[in-house]
mmCIF file of C-alpha atoms and ligand atoms in Angstrom:
data_model
loop_
_atom_site.group_PDB
_atom_site.id
_atom_site.type_symbol
_atom_site.label_atom_id
_atom_site.label_comp_id
_atom_site.label_asym_id
_atom_site.label_seq_id
_atom_site.Cartn_x
_atom_site.Cartn_y
_atom_site.Cartn_z
ATOM 1 C CA UNK A 1 -51.556 62.298 -31.385
ATOM 2 C CA UNK A 2 -52.661 62.998 -34.969
ATOM 3 C CA UNK A 3 -55.544 60.770 -36.752
ATOM 4 C CA UNK A 4 -55.572 60.353 -40.332
ATOM 5 C CA UNK A 5 -58.860 58.983 -41.922
ATOM 6 C CA UNK A 6 -58.794 56.834 -44.809
ATOM 7 C CA UNK A 7 -61.673 56.345 -47.271
ATOM 8 C CA UNK A 8 -60.177 52.354 -47.784
ATOM 9 C CA UNK A 9 -57.802 49.984 -47.282
ATOM 10 C CA UNK A 10 -56.040 51.227 -50.611
ATOM 11 C CA UNK A 11 -55.898 54.827 -49.477
ATOM 12 C CA UNK A 12 -54.284 53.456 -45.358
ATOM 13 C CA UNK A 13 -51.619 51.699 -47.030
ATOM 14 C CA UNK A 14 -50.941 54.290 -49.386
ATOM 15 C CA UNK A 15 -50.635 57.119 -46.793
ATOM 16 C CA UNK A 16 -48.976 54.920 -44.409
ATOM 17 C CA UNK A 17 -46.359 54.253 -47.153
ATOM 18 C CA UNK A 18 -45.407 57.890 -47.504
ATOM 19 C CA UNK A 19 -45.305 58.240 -44.218
ATOM 20 C CA UNK A 20 -42.218 55.857 -43.907
ATOM 21 C CA UNK A 21 -40.657 57.536 -46.869
ATOM 22 C CA UNK A 22 -41.617 59.805 -46.013
ATOM 23 C CA UNK A 23 -39.499 59.568 -42.733
ATOM 24 C CA UNK A 24 -36.979 57.051 -45.068
ATOM 25 C CA UNK A 25 -35.287 59.742 -46.877
ATOM 26 C CA UNK A 26 -35.124 62.276 -44.243
ATOM 27 C CA UNK A 27 -33.193 60.178 -42.236
ATOM 28 C CA UNK A 28 -30.874 57.400 -44.935
ATOM 29 C CA UNK A 29 -30.098 55.449 -41.450
ATOM 30 C CA UNK A 30 -33.956 55.170 -39.797
ATOM 31 C CA UNK A 31 -33.990 52.576 -36.989
ATOM 32 C CA UNK A 32 -37.657 51.094 -37.224
ATOM 33 C CA UNK A 33 -39.776 48.531 -36.603
ATOM 34 C CA UNK A 34 -41.760 45.662 -38.809
ATOM 35 C CA UNK A 35 -44.750 44.636 -38.218
ATOM 36 C CA UNK A 36 -46.706 41.402 -38.626
ATOM 37 C CA UNK A 37 -50.193 40.240 -40.715
ATOM 38 C CA UNK A 38 -52.733 41.326 -42.729
ATOM 39 C CA UNK A 39 -52.884 45.221 -41.793
ATOM 40 C CA UNK A 40 -49.439 45.809 -43.756
ATOM 41 C CA UNK A 41 -49.304 44.069 -46.182
ATOM 42 C CA UNK A 42 -50.688 47.268 -48.316
ATOM 43 C CA UNK A 43 -48.074 49.380 -47.139
ATOM 44 C CA UNK A 44 -46.130 46.808 -47.377
ATOM 45 C CA UNK A 45 -46.871 46.515 -51.755
ATOM 46 C CA UNK A 46 -46.564 50.436 -51.909
ATOM 47 C CA UNK A 47 -42.809 50.319 -50.008
ATOM 48 C CA UNK A 48 -41.710 47.774 -52.333
ATOM 49 C CA UNK A 49 -43.197 49.176 -56.034
ATOM 50 C CA UNK A 50 -42.009 53.087 -54.494
ATOM 51 C CA UNK A 51 -38.163 51.407 -54.199
ATOM 52 C CA UNK A 52 -38.125 49.434 -57.643
ATOM 53 C CA UNK A 53 -39.986 52.027 -59.392
ATOM 54 C CA UNK A 54 -38.997 55.284 -57.251
ATOM 55 C CA UNK A 55 -35.267 53.918 -56.594
ATOM 56 C CA UNK A 56 -36.768 54.571 -52.566
ATOM 57 C CA UNK A 57 -33.205 53.551 -50.758
ATOM 58 C CA UNK A 58 -33.613 50.993 -47.639
ATOM 59 C CA UNK A 59 -29.793 49.943 -47.541
ATOM 60 C CA UNK A 60 -29.136 51.807 -44.645
ATOM 61 C CA UNK A 61 -32.317 51.622 -43.078
ATOM 62 C CA UNK A 62 -32.606 48.764 -39.693
ATOM 63 C CA UNK A 63 -35.445 46.664 -39.053
ATOM 64 C CA UNK A 64 -36.377 45.111 -35.872
ATOM 65 C CA UNK A 65 -39.026 42.549 -35.640
ATOM 66 C CA UNK A 66 -42.206 43.384 -32.784
ATOM 67 C CA UNK A 67 -42.443 40.366 -31.727
ATOM 68 C CA UNK A 68 -41.872 36.417 -33.123
ATOM 69 C CA UNK A 69 -43.735 33.094 -31.999
ATOM 70 C CA UNK A 70 -41.637 30.765 -29.099
ATOM 71 C CA UNK A 71 -40.500 27.848 -30.467
ATOM 72 C CA UNK A 72 -41.064 28.163 -34.613
ATOM 73 C CA UNK A 73 -37.843 28.225 -36.374
ATOM 74 C CA UNK A 74 -37.898 31.154 -38.743
ATOM 75 C CA UNK A 75 -37.254 29.179 -41.993
ATOM 76 C CA UNK A 76 -41.034 27.643 -41.283
ATOM 77 C CA UNK A 77 -43.680 28.807 -43.481
ATOM 78 C CA UNK A 78 -46.326 30.043 -39.982
ATOM 79 C CA UNK A 79 -43.217 31.826 -38.618
ATOM 80 C CA UNK A 80 -42.836 36.321 -38.774
ATOM 81 C CA UNK A 81 -39.230 36.116 -39.717
ATOM 82 C CA UNK A 82 -40.776 34.363 -43.282
ATOM 83 C CA UNK A 83 -43.318 36.237 -43.342
ATOM 84 C CA UNK A 84 -41.103 39.964 -43.338
ATOM 85 C CA UNK A 85 -38.769 38.281 -45.349
ATOM 86 C CA UNK A 86 -41.106 37.243 -48.467
ATOM 87 C CA UNK A 87 -43.669 40.074 -48.299
ATOM 88 C CA UNK A 88 -41.412 42.580 -47.788
ATOM 89 C CA UNK A 89 -37.595 42.541 -46.504
ATOM 90 C CA UNK A 90 -36.683 40.736 -49.736
ATOM 91 C CA UNK A 91 -38.105 42.431 -51.971
ATOM 92 C CA UNK A 92 -36.533 45.489 -50.887
ATOM 93 C CA UNK A 93 -33.182 44.140 -50.870
ATOM 94 C CA UNK A 94 -32.400 44.123 -47.287
ATOM 95 C CA UNK A 95 -29.378 42.612 -46.086
ATOM 96 C CA UNK A 96 -29.053 39.784 -42.891
ATOM 97 C CA UNK A 97 -26.830 42.778 -40.502
ATOM 98 C CA UNK A 98 -29.551 45.133 -41.212
ATOM 99 C CA UNK A 99 -32.490 42.932 -39.446
ATOM 100 C CA UNK A 100 -32.753 41.546 -36.294
ATOM 101 C CA UNK A 101 -35.035 39.494 -35.149
ATOM 102 C CA UNK A 102 -36.199 37.700 -31.956
ATOM 103 C CA UNK A 103 -34.357 34.383 -31.168
ATOM 104 C CA UNK A 104 -37.610 32.189 -30.815
ATOM 105 C CA UNK A 105 -35.103 28.818 -30.323
ATOM 106 C CA UNK A 106 -33.246 30.529 -27.506
ATOM 107 C CA UNK A 107 -33.859 28.565 -24.395
ATOM 108 C CA UNK A 108 -32.761 30.942 -22.594
ATOM 109 C CA UNK A 109 -35.750 33.559 -23.526
ATOM 110 C CA UNK A 110 -34.177 35.727 -20.589
ATOM 111 C CA UNK A 111 -30.929 36.940 -22.394
ATOM 112 C CA UNK A 112 -31.855 36.740 -25.966
ATOM 113 C CA UNK A 113 -35.048 39.417 -24.450
ATOM 114 C CA UNK A 114 -32.274 41.358 -23.066
ATOM 115 C CA UNK A 115 -29.906 41.375 -26.376
ATOM 116 C CA UNK A 116 -32.912 42.708 -28.056
ATOM 117 C CA UNK A 117 -33.017 45.645 -25.929
ATOM 118 C CA UNK A 118 -29.448 45.710 -25.415
ATOM 119 C CA UNK A 119 -29.232 46.174 -29.309
ATOM 120 C CA UNK A 120 -31.942 49.015 -30.000
ATOM 121 C CA UNK A 121 -30.201 50.595 -27.417
ATOM 122 C CA UNK A 122 -26.910 50.453 -29.481
ATOM 123 C CA UNK A 123 -29.095 51.217 -32.524
ATOM 124 C CA UNK A 124 -29.229 54.849 -31.591
ATOM 125 C CA UNK A 125 -33.560 53.401 -29.813
ATOM 126 C CA UNK A 126 -36.088 53.092 -32.390
ATOM 127 C CA UNK A 127 -37.048 56.173 -34.306
ATOM 128 C CA UNK A 128 -40.200 54.514 -35.828
ATOM 129 C CA UNK A 129 -42.219 51.821 -34.350
ATOM 130 C CA UNK A 130 -44.815 50.495 -36.363
ATOM 131 C CA UNK A 131 -48.350 49.227 -35.086
ATOM 132 C CA UNK A 132 -51.127 47.141 -36.165
ATOM 133 C CA UNK A 133 -53.283 46.083 -33.213
ATOM 134 C CA UNK A 134 -54.914 43.708 -32.659
ATOM 135 C CA UNK A 135 -59.260 42.823 -31.693
ATOM 136 C CA UNK A 136 -58.373 43.153 -27.943
ATOM 137 C CA UNK A 137 -56.277 45.876 -28.361
ATOM 138 C CA UNK A 138 -52.779 44.249 -28.147
ATOM 139 C CA UNK A 139 -49.547 46.103 -29.528
ATOM 140 C CA UNK A 140 -46.746 43.473 -31.098
ATOM 141 C CA UNK A 141 -47.889 40.918 -28.317
ATOM 142 C CA UNK A 142 -48.828 43.012 -25.591
ATOM 143 C CA UNK A 143 -52.061 41.197 -24.680
ATOM 144 C CA UNK A 144 -54.645 42.782 -21.970
ATOM 145 C CA UNK A 145 -52.906 43.225 -18.686
ATOM 146 C CA UNK A 146 -49.489 44.059 -19.968
ATOM 147 C CA UNK A 147 -47.838 46.141 -18.114
ATOM 148 C CA UNK A 148 -47.051 49.504 -19.278
ATOM 149 C CA UNK A 149 -43.076 49.680 -18.451
ATOM 150 C CA UNK A 150 -42.631 46.209 -19.582
ATOM 151 C CA UNK A 151 -40.067 45.440 -21.742
ATOM 152 C CA UNK A 152 -38.910 42.706 -24.290
ATOM 153 C CA UNK A 153 -40.191 39.206 -23.017
ATOM 154 C CA UNK A 154 -41.969 36.125 -23.292
ATOM 155 C CA UNK A 155 -45.754 36.082 -23.742
ATOM 156 C CA UNK A 156 -48.583 34.058 -23.033
ATOM 157 C CA UNK A 157 -50.618 34.435 -26.013
ATOM 158 C CA UNK A 158 -54.440 35.046 -25.579
ATOM 159 C CA UNK A 159 -56.791 31.898 -26.853
ATOM 160 C CA UNK A 160 -58.777 35.497 -29.509
ATOM 161 C CA UNK A 161 -55.611 36.062 -30.621
ATOM 162 C CA UNK A 162 -55.383 32.698 -30.922
ATOM 163 C CA UNK A 163 -58.270 32.075 -32.988
ATOM 164 C CA UNK A 164 -57.747 35.498 -34.730
ATOM 165 C CA UNK A 165 -54.245 34.423 -36.110
ATOM 166 C CA UNK A 166 -54.839 30.186 -36.731
ATOM 167 C CA UNK A 167 -56.281 32.056 -39.916
ATOM 168 C CA UNK A 168 -51.851 31.406 -40.762
ATOM 169 C CA UNK A 169 -52.044 28.201 -40.176
ATOM 170 C CA UNK A 170 -53.535 24.782 -40.988
ATOM 171 C CA UNK A 171 -55.685 24.384 -38.124
ATOM 172 C CA UNK A 172 -55.481 26.218 -35.008
ATOM 173 C CA UNK A 173 -53.484 23.571 -32.705
ATOM 174 C CA UNK A 174 -50.874 24.381 -34.874
ATOM 175 C CA UNK A 175 -50.640 27.909 -33.798
ATOM 176 C CA UNK A 176 -47.740 28.519 -30.549
ATOM 177 C CA UNK A 177 -49.133 29.813 -27.303
ATOM 178 C CA UNK A 178 -46.342 31.812 -26.858
ATOM 179 C CA UNK A 179 -44.300 34.883 -28.352
ATOM 180 C CA UNK A 180 -41.553 37.004 -27.871
ATOM 181 C CA UNK A 181 -42.453 40.551 -28.006
ATOM 182 C CA UNK A 182 -40.865 44.151 -27.567
ATOM 183 C CA UNK A 183 -42.960 45.604 -23.975
ATOM 184 C CA UNK A 184 -44.592 48.439 -24.056
ATOM 185 C CA UNK A 185 -42.414 49.875 -22.881
ATOM 186 C CA UNK A 186 -39.667 50.044 -25.543
ATOM 187 C CA UNK A 187 -42.931 50.816 -28.292
ATOM 188 C CA UNK A 188 -43.462 53.391 -26.246
ATOM 189 C CA UNK A 189 -40.120 54.465 -25.794
ATOM 190 C CA UNK A 190 -39.857 55.373 -29.767
ATOM 191 C CA UNK A 191 -39.657 58.580 -30.943
ATOM 192 C CA UNK A 192 -42.733 57.775 -33.331
ATOM 193 C CA UNK A 193 -45.061 55.774 -33.550
ATOM 194 C CA UNK A 194 -46.745 54.629 -36.534
ATOM 195 C CA UNK A 195 -50.024 52.692 -35.647
ATOM 196 C CA UNK A 196 -52.791 51.098 -38.516
ATOM 197 C CA UNK A 197 -55.731 49.496 -38.685
ATOM 198 C CA UNK A 198 -58.482 48.484 -41.452
ATOM 199 C CA UNK A 199 -61.903 47.057 -41.647
ATOM 200 C CA UNK A 200 -64.836 47.394 -38.903
ATOM 201 C CA UNK A 201 -63.250 44.223 -37.022
ATOM 202 C CA UNK A 202 -61.284 46.899 -35.439
ATOM 203 C CA UNK A 203 -63.166 49.959 -34.877
ATOM 204 C CA UNK A 204 -63.909 48.952 -31.028
ATOM 205 C CA UNK A 205 -60.517 48.373 -30.065
ATOM 206 C CA UNK A 206 -59.548 52.061 -31.507
ATOM 207 C CA UNK A 207 -62.062 54.247 -30.404
ATOM 208 C CA UNK A 208 -61.434 52.130 -26.440
ATOM 209 C CA UNK A 209 -57.245 53.156 -27.569
ATOM 210 C CA UNK A 210 -57.639 56.637 -28.865
ATOM 211 C CA UNK A 211 -61.173 57.388 -27.007
ATOM 212 C CA UNK A 212 -61.591 55.808 -24.037
ATOM 213 C CA UNK A 213 -59.570 55.774 -20.668
ATOM 214 C CA UNK A 214 -55.674 54.721 -19.973
ATOM 215 C CA UNK A 215 -55.471 50.921 -19.177
ATOM 216 C CA UNK A 216 -53.208 48.236 -18.953
ATOM 217 C CA UNK A 217 -57.061 46.382 -19.761
ATOM 218 C CA UNK A 218 -56.132 48.094 -23.483
ATOM 219 C CA UNK A 219 -52.522 48.162 -23.998
ATOM 220 C CA UNK A 220 -52.559 50.162 -27.219
ATOM 221 C CA UNK A 221 -54.049 52.837 -25.205
ATOM 222 C CA UNK A 222 -50.481 53.681 -23.104
ATOM 223 C CA UNK A 223 -50.114 55.485 -26.645
ATOM 224 C CA UNK A 224 -52.598 58.417 -25.853
ATOM 225 C CA UNK A 225 -49.346 59.883 -24.127
ATOM 226 C CA UNK A 226 -46.935 59.572 -26.775
ATOM 227 C CA UNK A 227 -46.108 62.739 -27.766
ATOM 228 C CA UNK A 228 -45.347 62.079 -31.483
ATOM 229 C CA UNK A 229 -48.516 59.210 -32.475
ATOM 230 C CA UNK A 230 -50.034 58.865 -35.628
ATOM 231 C CA UNK A 231 -52.581 56.703 -36.760
ATOM 232 C CA UNK A 232 -54.213 55.657 -40.259
ATOM 233 C CA UNK A 233 -57.242 54.135 -40.150
ATOM 234 C CA UNK A 234 -60.017 53.388 -43.332
ATOM 235 C CA UNK A 235 -63.199 54.987 -42.558
ATOM 236 C CA UNK A 236 -65.264 51.216 -41.114
ATOM 237 C CA UNK A 237 -61.846 51.439 -38.333
ATOM 238 C CA UNK A 238 -63.040 54.569 -37.385
ATOM 239 C CA UNK A 239 -66.131 54.203 -37.616
ATOM 240 C CA UNK A 240 -67.015 54.711 -33.740
ATOM 241 C CA UNK A 241 -64.696 57.672 -33.315
ATOM 242 C CA UNK A 242 -66.652 60.370 -31.818
ATOM 243 C CA UNK A 243 -66.038 63.221 -34.000
ATOM 244 C CA UNK A 244 -64.185 64.971 -31.626
ATOM 245 C CA UNK A 245 -61.278 63.981 -33.260
ATOM 246 C CA UNK A 246 -58.641 66.034 -34.926
ATOM 247 C CA UNK A 247 -59.097 64.311 -38.456
ATOM 248 C CA UNK A 248 -56.492 65.032 -41.395
HETATM 249 C C1 LIG B 301 -48.204 41.985 -35.463
HETATM 250 C C2 LIG B 301 -48.112 42.188 -34.478
HETATM 251 C C3 LIG B 301 -49.297 41.962 -34.191
HETATM 252 C C4 LIG B 301 -50.703 43.039 -35.159
HETATM 253 C C5 LIG B 301 -51.883 42.376 -34.904
HETATM 254 C C6 LIG B 301 -52.910 43.429 -36.029
HETATM 255 O O1 LIG B 301 -46.074 41.853 -35.697
HETATM 256 O O2 LIG B 301 -47.865 42.851 -33.845
HETATM 257 O O3 LIG B 301 -50.336 43.473 -33.151
HETATM 258 O O4 LIG B 301 -50.431 43.887 -35.416
HETATM 259 O O5 LIG B 301 -52.081 41.500 -33.869
HETATM 260 O O6 LIG B 301 -52.940 42.172 -36.441
HETATM 261 P P1 LIG B 301 -53.932 41.801 -38.458
HETATM 262 O O7 LIG B 301 -53.118 43.076 -39.310
HETATM 263 O O8 LIG B 301 -53.745 40.553 -38.812
HETATM 264 O O9 LIG B 301 -55.569 42.204 -38.049
#
């Protein structure tokens, strides 16, 4: 595990973008996940700027969504599909075939989740999983109690996650209660994992993830066992870590 501690959100975002850009340059047909939420917005802004100003080329990259609210149309404002299209994929010129999205309206979730796993395998497997982290240690929408051997599936969102994400909706009642999410085994099966976290509100989840026991009660703790795991934090998110960590 490598832990990189940035001074603030902007520096965290620049370091994360540089990490991704470096991999895209080394492997133009990279297969990677795209997270949603507040954490990666700065990284997406940096990557869009690199695309526009330095010609960083994403035309060979395949993107997989980590998760999506179940039952929301992709076109609706609160969908993760809309978020990713608007904040990242359209600005970097991504074509439809390069972006794999969960079928959030499918009545047959078992079939669509299996198809998703097959698409990942068909693309040669995930080279890079980029993740944010929830206050309760969730990654993608693998809430506490999710099995480490889980695959893409329909999940129930915890009350904590529903209230944390209510800010993206008109009212908390509008937040969907279920989601389609890559599983923990899907995530840990990736060749590289990059986890981002900023703010004091994430400090406890970060410390438990990186230095606590490996337990399904802190889903992200399974990443401790990953052979190629990089964490980029701002100083607030790192504030509860013990000093013995290896810091770059
Ligand atoms: C989103 C996702 C979630 C978020 C997490 C943190 O695709 O997979 O696990 O990364 O809920 O969200 P923010 O960044 O909004 O604090």
